[in-house]
Amino acid sequence: MDGARSVDEAAGSVRSGREAPGKGEKVADWADGRLGIYALAKSQMRKVFPDHWSFMLGEISLYSFIVLILTGVYLTLFFEPSSVEVVYNGSYEPLNGIMMTRAYESTLDISFDVRGGLLMRQVHHWAALVFVTGMLVHMMRVFFTGAFRKPREINWVFGWSLLMLGIITGLTGYSLPDDLLSGTGVRFAQGAILSIPVVGTYLSFFLFGGEFPGHDIISRLYPVHVLLLPGIMLGLVVAHLTLVFYHKHTQYPGPGRNNRSVIGMPFLPVYMAKAGGFFFLVFGVLTFMGAIAGINPVWAFGPYRPDLVTTGAQPDWYLGFSEGLIRVMPGWEINAWGHTLEPGVFIPFSLFPLILLALGVYPFVEAWITGDKREHHILDRPRNVPVRTGLGAAWLSLYAVLLIGGGNDIVATHLHLSINAITWFVRVSVFVAPVITFMITTRVCLGLQRRDRAKVLHGMETGTIKRLPDGEYIEVHEPLAQEQLFTLTQHEQNPPYEVGPLVDAHGVRRKVRRSERVRARLAKAMFGPDTRIPKPTAEEYREITSGDHH
């Protein structure tokens, strides 16, 4: 008995010396036993992310989206999406006694009577602008560097869908306050809907609940803006980030970087710490902008009335593209068999989604042209793919030109120019500017390729002049480091897709489909010999660097 007691006492002393598990550890053990969190965290939390400033563009969009949700929830508590007309008797005395909708009255109440309401409204609006801007710039970074290639085509579609939904969400939110400026925008949209042949009138009556402005449009836009579109976008964001985690992160070319390894920092704790700090920085900048930079002062425009229009009515920049298309289009009208067709409105109204659709399907078009089935985790330098870079620059130039067209009245008044001259300038530039931009961009890319070739073969200019024994003066060049040489020469220059011989080995003419001929022509135009400067070969490098030319 004494021996058993001593054993129990020893075991008790051991148990008493071991610390009891804390509450956090118990919760972690409980969750791990049911969800397998430990194994997931062990494999993913140390995932390596490359470090480059351009990767922050996507983070800016993500953090702006979070700010949009937070501020939007706050505004939802006080906004009333009703078209019921009331007489205003609130804090903003210049509008006292004016008839307006309850939606506009609640917007004024948020701006003047709700604590922090005006700040939240302005932060929300600035976050929306930064969100769409960040998405577009992020997509352009992905486009110019070829980060959309396999296996990331689906993620590109997710990003493109987020851009489109962001534009539509901005339009619906822009229209909710029912002030004169937003009402003018709604009237613009209604005119575009009416231009749709056959069904335009029915669609307008359905959306507005009768003749414009109707009584249902605000109450219908509200759930779309605060629930439907944000819910879809939140799901796309989660899917987008999940695929970013699942695939290896793309990285810029450099020593030690290839399709099998990633050089960077671990997700925890380094990347998460930087990401957390960057989130609060973005939040702080947006709050600062909302505090000092006024935007959308609805009280200055007054309530919407169908018989009035604001001077200089401009949408947010991301919708200026569509308005520019319609403003500069000739006012064509066709009357036939008792019906009126408005191609002057319908054609540009249709072009807007088609131009954006061209951006969305490009990765699949390029994959079809190249026939490349490999995975790509190393980014292209834009100069090494001049045709793709030229197409992207041309697309942006078209966007910029039409943005000028969408604000032609503002440009005319501020620069003291004729609005007719600006309109005709935009009409011509729509066709000329993208072509010129493409040509200049491709030439610049080829020039940069030549400079890279010269750097590899001859090194960097030092500015030191040396006189040779025969009296010749030369500039001394400094050889590049091996890291620089690798970066400048790592890109591939594969031959473009070709149809092949039209006659087989037996003298029988092969049948070549028209799609294959088109594919071969596009491949030669986009990736053929005229689109690249040959990389220096090892023999050329050894031949030049073996003497005393440096």
Protein backbone atom coordinates (compact mmCIF):
# COMPACT_ATOMS: atom_id res chain seq x y z
CA MET A 1 0.00 0.00 0.00
CA ASP A 2 2.80 2.39 0.84
CA GLY A 3 4.48 1.63 -2.50
CA ALA A 4 1.27 2.32 -4.44
CA ARG A 5 0.73 5.56 -2.52
CA SER A 6 4.25 6.73 -3.32
CA VAL A 7 3.72 6.01 -7.03
CA ASP A 8 0.47 7.99 -7.02
CA GLU A 9 2.11 10.86 -5.22
CA ALA A 10 4.96 10.90 -7.78
CA ALA A 11 2.51 10.91 -10.67
CA GLY A 12 0.53 13.69 -9.01
CA SER A 13 3.66 15.75 -8.55
CA VAL A 14 4.44 15.31 -12.26
CA ARG A 15 0.92 16.33 -13.24
CA SER A 16 1.04 19.33 -10.95
CA GLY A 17 4.33 20.41 -12.49
CA ARG A 18 2.82 20.45 -16.00
CA GLU A 19 0.88 23.61 -16.82
CA ALA A 20 -2.81 23.14 -17.58
CA PRO A 21 -3.80 24.03 -21.18
CA GLY A 22 -5.15 27.52 -21.57
CA LYS A 23 -8.55 28.44 -22.98
CA GLY A 24 -7.07 29.44 -26.33
CA GLU A 25 -5.27 26.12 -26.64
CA LYS A 26 -8.46 24.25 -25.80
CA VAL A 27 -10.39 26.17 -28.46
CA ALA A 28 -7.62 25.52 -31.00
CA ASP A 29 -7.60 21.81 -30.18
CA TRP A 30 -11.40 21.68 -30.46
CA ALA A 31 -11.37 23.40 -33.86
CA ASP A 32 -8.46 21.33 -35.14
CA GLY A 33 -10.18 18.10 -34.16
CA ARG A 34 -13.21 19.02 -36.28
CA LEU A 35 -11.85 21.20 -39.11
CA GLY A 36 -8.21 20.15 -39.48
CA ILE A 37 -7.07 23.75 -39.08
CA TYR A 38 -3.60 22.88 -37.82
CA ALA A 39 -2.64 20.90 -40.92
CA LEU A 40 -4.06 23.60 -43.18
CA ALA A 41 -2.27 26.38 -41.32
CA LYS A 42 1.00 24.45 -41.27
CA SER A 43 0.94 24.07 -45.04
CA GLN A 44 -0.36 27.54 -45.98
CA MET A 45 0.71 30.02 -43.33
CA ARG A 46 4.34 29.70 -44.38
CA LYS A 47 3.48 30.16 -48.04
CA VAL A 48 5.99 32.49 -49.70
CA PHE A 49 4.88 35.70 -51.40
CA PRO A 50 7.24 37.70 -53.61
CA ASP A 51 7.84 41.32 -52.69
CA HIS A 52 7.25 44.02 -55.31
CA TRP A 53 5.50 47.37 -55.08
CA SER A 54 3.12 46.63 -57.97
CA PHE A 55 1.53 43.77 -56.00
CA MET A 56 0.10 46.40 -53.63
CA LEU A 57 -2.31 47.60 -56.34
CA GLY A 58 -4.57 44.61 -55.77
CA GLU A 59 -4.33 45.13 -52.02
CA ILE A 60 -5.49 48.73 -52.40
CA SER A 61 -8.60 47.47 -54.18
CA LEU A 62 -9.23 44.84 -51.50
CA TYR A 63 -8.85 47.28 -48.60
CA SER A 64 -11.00 49.90 -50.34
CA PHE A 65 -13.68 47.23 -50.75
CA ILE A 66 -13.55 46.51 -47.02
CA VAL A 67 -13.89 50.25 -46.28
CA LEU A 68 -16.85 50.38 -48.68
CA ILE A 69 -18.61 47.60 -46.79
CA LEU A 70 -17.97 49.15 -43.37
CA THR A 71 -19.10 52.65 -44.35
CA GLY A 72 -21.99 51.27 -46.40
CA VAL A 73 -23.34 49.37 -43.39
CA TYR A 74 -23.28 52.58 -41.37
CA LEU A 75 -25.08 54.58 -44.09
CA THR A 76 -27.70 51.84 -44.51
CA LEU A 77 -28.86 52.43 -40.95
CA PHE A 78 -30.00 55.98 -41.79
CA PHE A 79 -30.89 56.01 -45.49
CA GLU A 80 -34.53 55.53 -46.52
CA PRO A 81 -34.96 54.36 -50.15
CA SER A 82 -38.37 55.87 -50.73
CA SER A 83 -39.79 57.99 -53.56
CA VAL A 84 -42.57 59.33 -51.34
CA GLU A 85 -42.60 63.13 -51.61
CA VAL A 86 -42.22 65.19 -48.46
CA VAL A 87 -41.61 68.84 -47.57
CA TYR A 88 -38.14 69.41 -46.15
CA ASN A 89 -37.80 71.17 -42.81
CA GLY A 90 -34.34 70.26 -41.66
CA SER A 91 -31.00 71.73 -40.71
CA TYR A 92 -30.09 72.94 -44.21
CA GLU A 93 -32.17 76.11 -44.33
CA PRO A 94 -31.78 76.98 -48.06
CA LEU A 95 -33.92 73.93 -48.92
CA ASN A 96 -36.55 74.38 -46.23
CA GLY A 97 -40.07 74.22 -47.66
CA ILE A 98 -38.92 72.45 -50.85
CA MET A 99 -40.74 69.34 -52.05
CA MET A 100 -38.43 66.32 -52.37
CA THR A 101 -38.38 62.55 -52.08
CA ARG A 102 -37.75 60.84 -48.76
CA ALA A 103 -34.56 59.40 -50.22
CA TYR A 104 -33.13 62.87 -50.81
CA GLU A 105 -34.35 64.10 -47.42
CA SER A 106 -32.66 61.19 -45.63
CA THR A 107 -29.44 61.94 -47.53
CA LEU A 108 -29.58 65.52 -46.25
CA ASP A 109 -30.25 64.23 -42.73
CA ILE A 110 -27.19 61.95 -42.96
CA SER A 111 -25.09 64.89 -44.15
CA PHE A 112 -26.18 67.44 -41.54
CA ASP A 113 -27.86 65.70 -38.60
CA VAL A 114 -26.29 62.24 -38.17
CA ARG A 115 -23.08 62.27 -36.15
CA GLY A 116 -20.25 61.45 -38.57
CA GLY A 117 -22.74 61.02 -41.41
CA LEU A 118 -21.11 63.42 -43.86
CA LEU A 119 -17.69 61.94 -43.20
CA MET A 120 -19.04 58.43 -43.80
CA ARG A 121 -20.73 59.52 -47.03
CA GLN A 122 -17.57 61.09 -48.37
CA VAL A 123 -15.30 58.23 -47.27
CA HIS A 124 -17.74 55.82 -48.93
CA HIS A 125 -17.65 57.78 -52.19
CA TRP A 126 -13.86 58.16 -52.21
CA ALA A 127 -13.43 54.46 -51.41
CA ALA A 128 -15.64 53.61 -54.40
CA LEU A 129 -13.49 55.71 -56.71
CA VAL A 130 -10.26 54.24 -55.35
CA PHE A 131 -11.72 50.73 -55.51
CA VAL A 132 -12.49 50.92 -59.22
CA THR A 133 -9.24 52.75 -59.95
CA GLY A 134 -7.23 50.15 -58.07
CA MET A 135 -8.95 47.31 -59.91
CA LEU A 136 -8.30 48.85 -63.33
CA VAL A 137 -4.65 49.62 -62.61
CA HIS A 138 -4.17 46.17 -61.05
CA MET A 139 -5.68 44.53 -64.13
CA MET A 140 -3.43 46.58 -66.39
CA ARG A 141 -0.40 45.37 -64.39
CA VAL A 142 -1.60 41.81 -64.85
CA PHE A 143 -2.24 42.42 -68.55
CA PHE A 144 1.09 44.05 -69.41
CA THR A 145 3.11 41.43 -67.53
CA GLY A 146 1.18 38.41 -68.86
CA ALA A 147 0.11 37.25 -65.41
CA PHE A 148 -3.21 36.09 -66.90
CA ARG A 149 -1.64 33.09 -68.64
CA LYS A 150 -2.23 29.49 -67.60
CA PRO A 151 -3.21 28.62 -64.89
CA ARG A 152 -4.69 32.03 -64.04
CA GLU A 153 -7.23 32.59 -66.82
CA ILE A 154 -10.16 31.92 -64.47
CA ASN A 155 -8.76 34.35 -61.92
CA TRP A 156 -8.55 36.96 -64.68
CA VAL A 157 -12.24 36.40 -65.40
CA PHE A 158 -13.00 36.81 -61.69
CA GLY A 159 -11.09 40.10 -61.65
CA TRP A 160 -12.77 41.32 -64.82
CA SER A 161 -16.18 40.43 -63.37
CA LEU A 162 -15.33 42.39 -60.23
CA LEU A 163 -14.46 45.42 -62.38
CA MET A 164 -17.75 45.22 -64.28
CA LEU A 165 -19.78 44.71 -61.10
CA GLY A 166 -17.88 47.57 -59.43
CA ILE A 167 -18.89 49.89 -62.27
CA ILE A 168 -22.54 48.80 -62.07
CA THR A 169 -22.55 49.05 -58.27
CA GLY A 170 -21.11 52.55 -58.53
CA LEU A 171 -23.90 53.51 -60.94
CA THR A 172 -26.63 52.19 -58.64
CA GLY A 173 -25.15 53.89 -55.57
CA TYR A 174 -24.61 57.13 -57.48
CA SER A 175 -28.35 57.19 -58.29
CA LEU A 176 -29.74 56.59 -54.79
CA PRO A 177 -29.61 60.13 -53.25
CA ASP A 178 -32.11 61.38 -55.88
CA ASP A 179 -30.48 64.80 -56.14
CA LEU A 180 -30.51 66.75 -59.40
CA LEU A 181 -27.07 65.44 -60.44
CA SER A 182 -27.82 61.75 -59.85
CA GLY A 183 -31.29 62.16 -61.34
CA THR A 184 -29.73 63.51 -64.51
CA GLY A 185 -27.57 60.41 -64.64
CA VAL A 186 -30.61 58.17 -64.21
CA ARG A 187 -32.34 60.06 -67.02
CA PHE A 188 -29.27 59.45 -69.18
CA ALA A 189 -29.43 55.72 -68.44
CA GLN A 190 -33.16 55.65 -69.15
CA GLY A 191 -32.58 57.25 -72.55
CA ALA A 192 -30.01 54.58 -73.35
CA ILE A 193 -32.49 51.84 -72.35
CA LEU A 194 -35.18 53.39 -74.55
CA SER A 195 -32.84 53.16 -77.55
CA ILE A 196 -32.91 49.34 -77.43
CA PRO A 197 -35.02 48.26 -80.42
CA VAL A 198 -38.41 46.65 -79.77
CA VAL A 199 -38.03 46.01 -76.03
CA GLY A 200 -36.53 49.32 -74.84
CA THR A 201 -39.87 50.87 -73.86
CA TYR A 202 -40.96 47.75 -71.99
CA LEU A 203 -37.68 47.59 -70.06
CA SER A 204 -37.98 51.24 -69.07
CA PHE A 205 -41.55 50.83 -67.83
CA PHE A 206 -40.56 47.73 -65.88
CA LEU A 207 -37.55 49.33 -64.17
CA PHE A 208 -39.17 52.66 -63.33
CA GLY A 209 -42.65 51.37 -62.61
CA GLY A 210 -44.29 53.48 -65.30
CA GLU A 211 -43.42 56.72 -67.04
CA PHE A 212 -40.10 58.23 -66.04
CA PRO A 213 -39.22 59.02 -63.28
CA GLY A 214 -41.77 56.58 -61.83
CA HIS A 215 -41.96 55.65 -58.16
CA ASP A 216 -40.08 52.36 -57.98
CA ILE A 217 -36.57 52.96 -59.28
CA ILE A 218 -34.97 53.98 -55.96
CA SER A 219 -36.58 51.16 -53.97
CA ARG A 220 -35.40 48.71 -56.66
CA LEU A 221 -31.87 50.05 -56.93
CA TYR A 222 -31.41 49.98 -53.17
CA PRO A 223 -31.39 46.18 -52.58
CA VAL A 224 -29.34 45.72 -55.74
CA HIS A 225 -26.75 48.19 -54.44
CA VAL A 226 -26.56 47.13 -50.79
CA LEU A 227 -27.26 43.39 -51.02
CA LEU A 228 -27.20 41.69 -54.43
CA LEU A 229 -24.12 43.19 -56.07
CA PRO A 230 -21.97 43.40 -52.90
CA GLY A 231 -22.84 39.77 -52.10
CA ILE A 232 -21.74 38.59 -55.55
CA MET A 233 -18.61 40.73 -55.35
CA LEU A 234 -17.75 39.37 -51.91
CA GLY A 235 -18.01 35.83 -53.26
CA LEU A 236 -15.79 36.73 -56.23
CA VAL A 237 -13.22 38.33 -53.92
CA VAL A 238 -13.05 35.17 -51.81
CA ALA A 239 -12.73 33.00 -54.92
CA HIS A 240 -10.08 35.35 -56.35
CA LEU A 241 -7.98 35.24 -53.18
CA THR A 242 -8.42 31.49 -52.88
CA LEU A 243 -6.98 30.99 -56.36
CA VAL A 244 -4.13 33.38 -55.58
CA PHE A 245 -3.31 31.15 -52.61
CA TYR A 246 -3.77 27.95 -54.55
CA HIS A 247 -1.54 28.92 -57.46
CA LYS A 248 2.04 29.91 -57.01
CA HIS A 249 2.29 33.67 -56.88
CA THR A 250 3.68 35.25 -60.03
CA GLN A 251 7.04 36.97 -59.70
CA TYR A 252 9.23 39.20 -61.78
CA PRO A 253 12.24 37.63 -63.52
CA GLY A 254 15.47 37.44 -61.55
CA PRO A 255 18.12 35.05 -60.29
CA GLY A 256 16.73 31.98 -58.56
CA ARG A 257 13.19 32.63 -59.77
CA ASN A 258 11.57 30.07 -62.01
CA ASN A 259 8.31 28.21 -62.50
CA ARG A 260 9.09 25.83 -59.61
CA SER A 261 10.29 28.16 -56.84
CA VAL A 262 9.21 31.49 -55.38
CA ILE A 263 11.54 33.95 -53.69
CA GLY A 264 9.94 36.26 -51.16
CA MET A 265 8.64 36.44 -47.61
CA PRO A 266 6.41 33.99 -45.68
CA PHE A 267 2.73 34.74 -45.31
CA LEU A 268 3.08 34.62 -41.52
CA PRO A 269 4.31 36.65 -39.81
CA VAL A 270 6.06 39.00 -42.26
CA TYR A 271 3.52 39.39 -45.05
CA MET A 272 0.53 39.55 -42.70
CA ALA A 273 2.21 42.25 -40.63
CA LYS A 274 2.92 44.33 -43.73
CA ALA A 275 -0.56 43.73 -45.12
CA GLY A 276 -2.17 44.75 -41.83
CA GLY A 277 -0.19 47.94 -41.68
CA PHE A 278 -1.00 48.71 -45.30
CA PHE A 279 -4.72 48.21 -44.64
CA PHE A 280 -4.71 50.83 -41.88
CA LEU A 281 -2.68 53.13 -44.13
CA VAL A 282 -5.28 52.86 -46.91
CA PHE A 283 -8.10 53.29 -44.38
CA GLY A 284 -6.37 56.37 -42.96
CA VAL A 285 -5.78 57.95 -46.37
CA LEU A 286 -9.41 57.40 -47.40
CA THR A 287 -10.62 58.87 -44.12
CA PHE A 288 -8.30 61.84 -44.57
CA MET A 289 -9.64 62.39 -48.09
CA GLY A 290 -13.21 62.16 -46.85
CA ALA A 291 -12.46 64.70 -44.12
CA ILE A 292 -10.76 67.40 -46.20
CA ALA A 293 -11.93 66.86 -49.79
CA GLY A 294 -15.63 67.39 -50.39
CA ILE A 295 -17.28 65.14 -52.96
CA ASN A 296 -20.84 64.94 -54.26
CA PRO A 297 -22.38 67.87 -52.29
CA VAL A 298 -26.00 66.86 -52.91
CA TRP A 299 -27.35 69.92 -51.08
CA ALA A 300 -25.80 72.20 -53.72
CA PHE A 301 -27.80 70.55 -56.54
CA GLY A 302 -31.20 70.31 -54.92
CA PRO A 303 -33.78 67.54 -55.40
CA TYR A 304 -34.31 65.97 -58.79
CA ARG A 305 -37.00 67.35 -61.07
CA PRO A 306 -37.62 65.91 -64.56
CA ASP A 307 -37.87 69.40 -66.07
CA LEU A 308 -34.41 70.50 -64.80
CA VAL A 309 -30.83 69.46 -65.49
CA THR A 310 -27.60 70.42 -63.75
CA THR A 311 -24.90 72.38 -65.52
CA GLY A 312 -21.78 70.32 -66.03
CA ALA A 313 -23.47 67.06 -65.06
CA GLN A 314 -20.64 64.53 -64.97
CA PRO A 315 -20.66 60.92 -63.79
CA ASP A 316 -17.79 59.41 -61.85
CA TRP A 317 -14.72 58.83 -64.01
CA TYR A 318 -15.32 55.12 -64.58
CA LEU A 319 -18.66 55.90 -66.27
CA GLY A 320 -17.29 58.82 -68.29
CA PHE A 321 -16.21 56.27 -70.89
CA SER A 322 -19.81 55.29 -71.68
CA GLU A 323 -21.09 58.86 -71.64
CA GLY A 324 -18.25 59.93 -73.93
CA LEU A 325 -19.34 57.30 -76.48
CA ILE A 326 -22.87 58.68 -76.57
CA ARG A 327 -21.93 62.38 -76.47
CA VAL A 328 -19.63 62.26 -79.48
CA MET A 329 -21.81 59.94 -81.56
CA PRO A 330 -23.70 61.70 -84.38
CA GLY A 331 -27.41 62.04 -83.67
CA TRP A 332 -28.57 59.42 -86.14
CA GLU A 333 -32.27 58.60 -86.17
CA ILE A 334 -34.28 56.26 -88.38
CA ASN A 335 -38.05 56.46 -88.82
CA ALA A 336 -39.63 53.47 -90.53
CA TRP A 337 -43.09 51.88 -90.49
CA GLY A 338 -44.23 54.10 -87.66
CA HIS A 339 -41.26 53.23 -85.42
CA THR A 340 -38.22 55.29 -84.46
CA LEU A 341 -34.79 53.74 -84.10
CA GLU A 342 -31.97 55.60 -82.35
CA PRO A 343 -28.65 54.15 -83.60
CA GLY A 344 -26.97 57.35 -82.41
CA VAL A 345 -27.63 56.15 -78.86
CA PHE A 346 -27.94 52.39 -79.21
CA ILE A 347 -24.63 51.84 -81.04
CA PRO A 348 -22.42 53.55 -78.41
CA PHE A 349 -24.58 52.04 -75.64
CA SER A 350 -23.72 48.61 -77.07
CA LEU A 351 -20.05 49.43 -77.67
CA PHE A 352 -19.38 50.11 -73.99
CA PRO A 353 -19.76 46.49 -72.78
CA LEU A 354 -18.17 45.16 -75.99
CA ILE A 355 -15.00 47.20 -75.49
CA LEU A 356 -14.76 45.95 -71.91
CA LEU A 357 -15.54 42.41 -73.09
CA ALA A 358 -12.51 42.57 -75.40
CA LEU A 359 -10.36 43.02 -72.30
CA GLY A 360 -12.05 40.09 -70.57
CA VAL A 361 -11.55 37.51 -73.35
CA TYR A 362 -8.02 38.52 -74.35
CA PRO A 363 -6.22 35.80 -72.30
CA PHE A 364 -8.15 33.10 -74.12
CA VAL A 365 -7.51 34.70 -77.50
CA GLU A 366 -3.76 34.90 -76.84
CA ALA A 367 -3.66 31.31 -75.59
CA TRP A 368 -5.40 30.18 -78.80
CA ILE A 369 -2.96 32.16 -80.97
CA THR A 370 0.17 30.90 -79.25
CA GLY A 371 -1.04 27.36 -78.58
CA ASP A 372 0.98 27.47 -75.36
CA LYS A 373 -0.25 24.86 -72.87
CA ARG A 374 2.47 25.36 -70.25
CA GLU A 375 2.07 26.98 -66.83
CA HIS A 376 3.61 30.40 -66.41
CA HIS A 377 4.66 31.77 -63.04
CA ILE A 378 7.34 34.22 -64.22
CA LEU A 379 6.05 37.56 -65.46
CA ASP A 380 6.92 39.09 -68.81
CA ARG A 381 8.71 42.38 -69.05
CA PRO A 382 6.27 44.49 -71.13
CA ARG A 383 9.01 45.52 -73.55
CA ASN A 384 9.58 41.88 -74.52
CA VAL A 385 5.96 41.51 -75.74
CA PRO A 386 5.54 44.76 -77.71
CA VAL A 387 2.29 43.91 -79.53
CA ARG A 388 0.46 42.99 -76.32
CA THR A 389 1.85 46.10 -74.64
CA GLY A 390 0.79 48.20 -77.63
CA LEU A 391 -2.74 46.79 -77.54
CA GLY A 392 -3.05 47.58 -73.84
CA ALA A 393 -1.77 51.12 -74.34
CA ALA A 394 -4.16 51.60 -77.28
CA TRP A 395 -7.09 50.45 -75.13
CA LEU A 396 -6.12 52.94 -72.42
CA SER A 397 -5.78 55.75 -74.99
CA LEU A 398 -9.30 55.01 -76.24
CA TYR A 399 -10.56 55.15 -72.65
CA ALA A 400 -8.81 58.51 -72.11
CA VAL A 401 -10.15 60.02 -75.33
CA LEU A 402 -13.72 59.01 -74.55
CA LEU A 403 -13.32 60.32 -71.01
CA ILE A 404 -12.59 63.71 -72.56
CA GLY A 405 -15.72 63.28 -74.68
CA GLY A 406 -17.78 62.49 -71.59
CA GLY A 407 -16.68 65.79 -70.04
CA ASN A 408 -16.59 67.91 -73.19
CA ASP A 409 -18.59 70.72 -71.58
CA ILE A 410 -16.27 70.88 -68.57
CA VAL A 411 -13.18 70.81 -70.81
CA ALA A 412 -14.69 73.56 -72.98
CA THR A 413 -15.47 75.91 -70.08
CA HIS A 414 -12.21 75.37 -68.20
CA LEU A 415 -9.89 75.58 -71.22
CA HIS A 416 -11.99 78.21 -73.06
CA LEU A 417 -12.41 76.01 -76.12
CA SER A 418 -15.27 75.39 -78.50
CA ILE A 419 -17.38 72.43 -77.44
CA ASN A 420 -17.94 71.60 -81.10
CA ALA A 421 -14.17 71.54 -81.70
CA ILE A 422 -13.70 69.20 -78.72
CA THR A 423 -16.48 66.92 -79.95
CA TRP A 424 -14.94 66.64 -83.42
CA PHE A 425 -11.50 66.15 -81.90
CA VAL A 426 -12.84 63.20 -79.91
CA ARG A 427 -14.69 61.76 -82.92
CA VAL A 428 -11.47 61.71 -84.94
CA SER A 429 -9.26 60.63 -82.04
CA VAL A 430 -11.45 57.60 -81.30
CA PHE A 431 -10.09 56.08 -84.51
CA VAL A 432 -6.68 57.77 -84.72
CA ALA A 433 -5.39 57.85 -81.12
CA PRO A 434 -5.37 54.05 -80.51
CA VAL A 435 -3.50 53.45 -83.78
CA ILE A 436 -0.87 56.10 -83.06
CA THR A 437 -0.53 54.92 -79.46
CA PHE A 438 -0.05 51.32 -80.63
CA MET A 439 2.63 52.30 -83.14
CA ILE A 440 4.54 54.49 -80.69
CA THR A 441 4.34 51.89 -77.89
CA THR A 442 5.63 49.05 -80.06
CA ARG A 443 8.49 51.20 -81.35
CA VAL A 444 9.43 52.17 -77.81
CA CYS A 445 9.37 48.51 -76.74
CA LEU A 446 11.65 47.52 -79.62
CA GLY A 447 13.98 50.38 -78.74
CA LEU A 448 14.15 49.17 -75.16
CA GLN A 449 14.91 45.66 -76.37
CA ARG A 450 17.81 47.03 -78.44
CA ARG A 451 19.10 48.86 -75.40
CA ASP A 452 18.93 45.68 -73.31
CA ARG A 453 20.86 43.81 -76.01
CA ALA A 454 23.53 46.52 -76.07
CA LYS A 455 23.79 46.44 -72.27
CA VAL A 456 24.32 42.68 -72.25
CA LEU A 457 26.99 42.78 -74.96
CA HIS A 458 28.77 46.01 -74.08
CA GLY A 459 27.89 46.74 -70.46
CA MET A 460 26.85 50.01 -68.85
CA GLU A 461 28.22 53.35 -69.95
CA THR A 462 30.48 54.80 -67.26
CA GLY A 463 31.06 58.26 -68.71
CA THR A 464 34.84 57.65 -68.61
CA ILE A 465 36.64 58.42 -71.88
CA LYS A 466 39.81 56.48 -72.70
CA ARG A 467 42.36 57.18 -75.39
CA LEU A 468 43.79 54.14 -77.18
CA PRO A 469 47.44 53.92 -78.35
CA ASP A 470 46.37 54.62 -81.93
CA GLY A 471 44.74 57.88 -80.85
CA GLU A 472 41.15 56.64 -80.89
CA TYR A 473 38.88 57.77 -78.04
CA ILE A 474 36.40 55.28 -76.61
CA GLU A 475 34.00 55.30 -73.69
CA VAL A 476 34.73 52.72 -71.02
CA HIS A 477 31.86 50.33 -70.35
CA GLU A 478 31.35 48.44 -67.11
CA PRO A 479 30.21 44.81 -67.45
CA LEU A 480 26.84 43.95 -65.96
CA ALA A 481 26.56 41.74 -62.91
CA GLN A 482 25.40 38.19 -63.44
CA GLU A 483 22.05 39.02 -61.82
CA GLN A 484 21.43 41.79 -64.35
CA LEU A 485 22.51 39.61 -67.24
CA PHE A 486 20.05 36.91 -66.16
CA THR A 487 17.17 39.38 -65.85
CA LEU A 488 17.78 40.83 -69.31
CA THR A 489 18.13 37.48 -71.07
CA GLN A 490 15.82 35.06 -69.23
CA HIS A 491 12.80 35.62 -71.51
CA GLU A 492 11.92 33.09 -74.19
CA GLN A 493 11.72 33.86 -77.90
CA ASN A 494 9.87 30.87 -79.24
CA PRO A 495 8.91 30.77 -82.94
CA PRO A 496 5.25 31.68 -83.57
CA TYR A 497 2.66 29.15 -84.57
CA GLU A 498 2.80 28.12 -88.25
CA VAL A 499 0.43 26.18 -90.46
CA GLY A 500 3.28 24.08 -91.79
CA PRO A 501 3.83 22.74 -95.32
CA LEU A 502 0.73 22.80 -97.48
CA VAL A 503 1.80 19.61 -99.27
CA ASP A 504 2.60 16.42 -97.35
CA ALA A 505 5.43 13.94 -98.05
CA HIS A 506 3.34 12.12 -100.70
CA GLY A 507 2.64 15.28 -102.68
CA VAL A 508 -0.95 15.51 -101.49
CA ARG A 509 -2.19 18.98 -100.68
CA ARG A 510 -3.19 19.32 -97.03
CA LYS A 511 -6.53 20.78 -96.13
CA VAL A 512 -5.95 23.78 -93.89
CA ARG A 513 -8.90 25.30 -92.13
CA ARG A 514 -9.46 29.02 -92.36
CA SER A 515 -9.20 29.34 -88.56
CA GLU A 516 -5.69 27.88 -88.71
CA ARG A 517 -4.66 30.37 -91.38
CA VAL A 518 -6.03 33.24 -89.30
CA ARG A 519 -4.27 31.89 -86.23
CA ALA A 520 -0.94 31.67 -88.08
CA ARG A 521 -1.24 35.23 -89.39
CA LEU A 522 -2.09 36.58 -85.94
CA ALA A 523 0.75 34.61 -84.36
CA LYS A 524 3.24 36.04 -86.86
CA ALA A 525 1.92 39.58 -86.34
CA MET A 526 1.96 39.36 -82.54
CA PHE A 527 4.97 37.15 -81.84
CA GLY A 528 6.88 36.98 -85.13
CA PRO A 529 10.44 38.12 -85.89
CA ASP A 530 9.35 41.72 -86.50
CA THR A 531 8.12 42.03 -82.89
CA ARG A 532 11.40 41.25 -81.13
CA ILE A 533 15.10 41.92 -81.17
CA PRO A 534 17.06 38.65 -81.01
CA LYS A 535 18.65 38.00 -77.63
CA PRO A 536 22.47 37.89 -77.54
CA THR A 537 23.78 34.35 -77.83
CA ALA A 538 26.45 32.95 -75.53
CA GLU A 539 28.88 32.94 -78.45
CA GLU A 540 28.28 36.64 -79.16
CA TYR A 541 28.77 37.49 -75.51
CA ARG A 542 32.01 35.54 -75.22
CA GLU A 543 33.34 36.99 -78.47
CA ILE A 544 32.78 40.59 -77.44
CA THR A 545 33.81 40.27 -73.80
CA SER A 546 36.91 38.17 -74.50
CA GLY A 547 38.91 41.21 -75.71
CA ASP A 548 39.64 44.55 -74.07
CA HIS A 549 36.62 46.36 -75.44
CA HIS A 550 35.38 47.07 -71.90
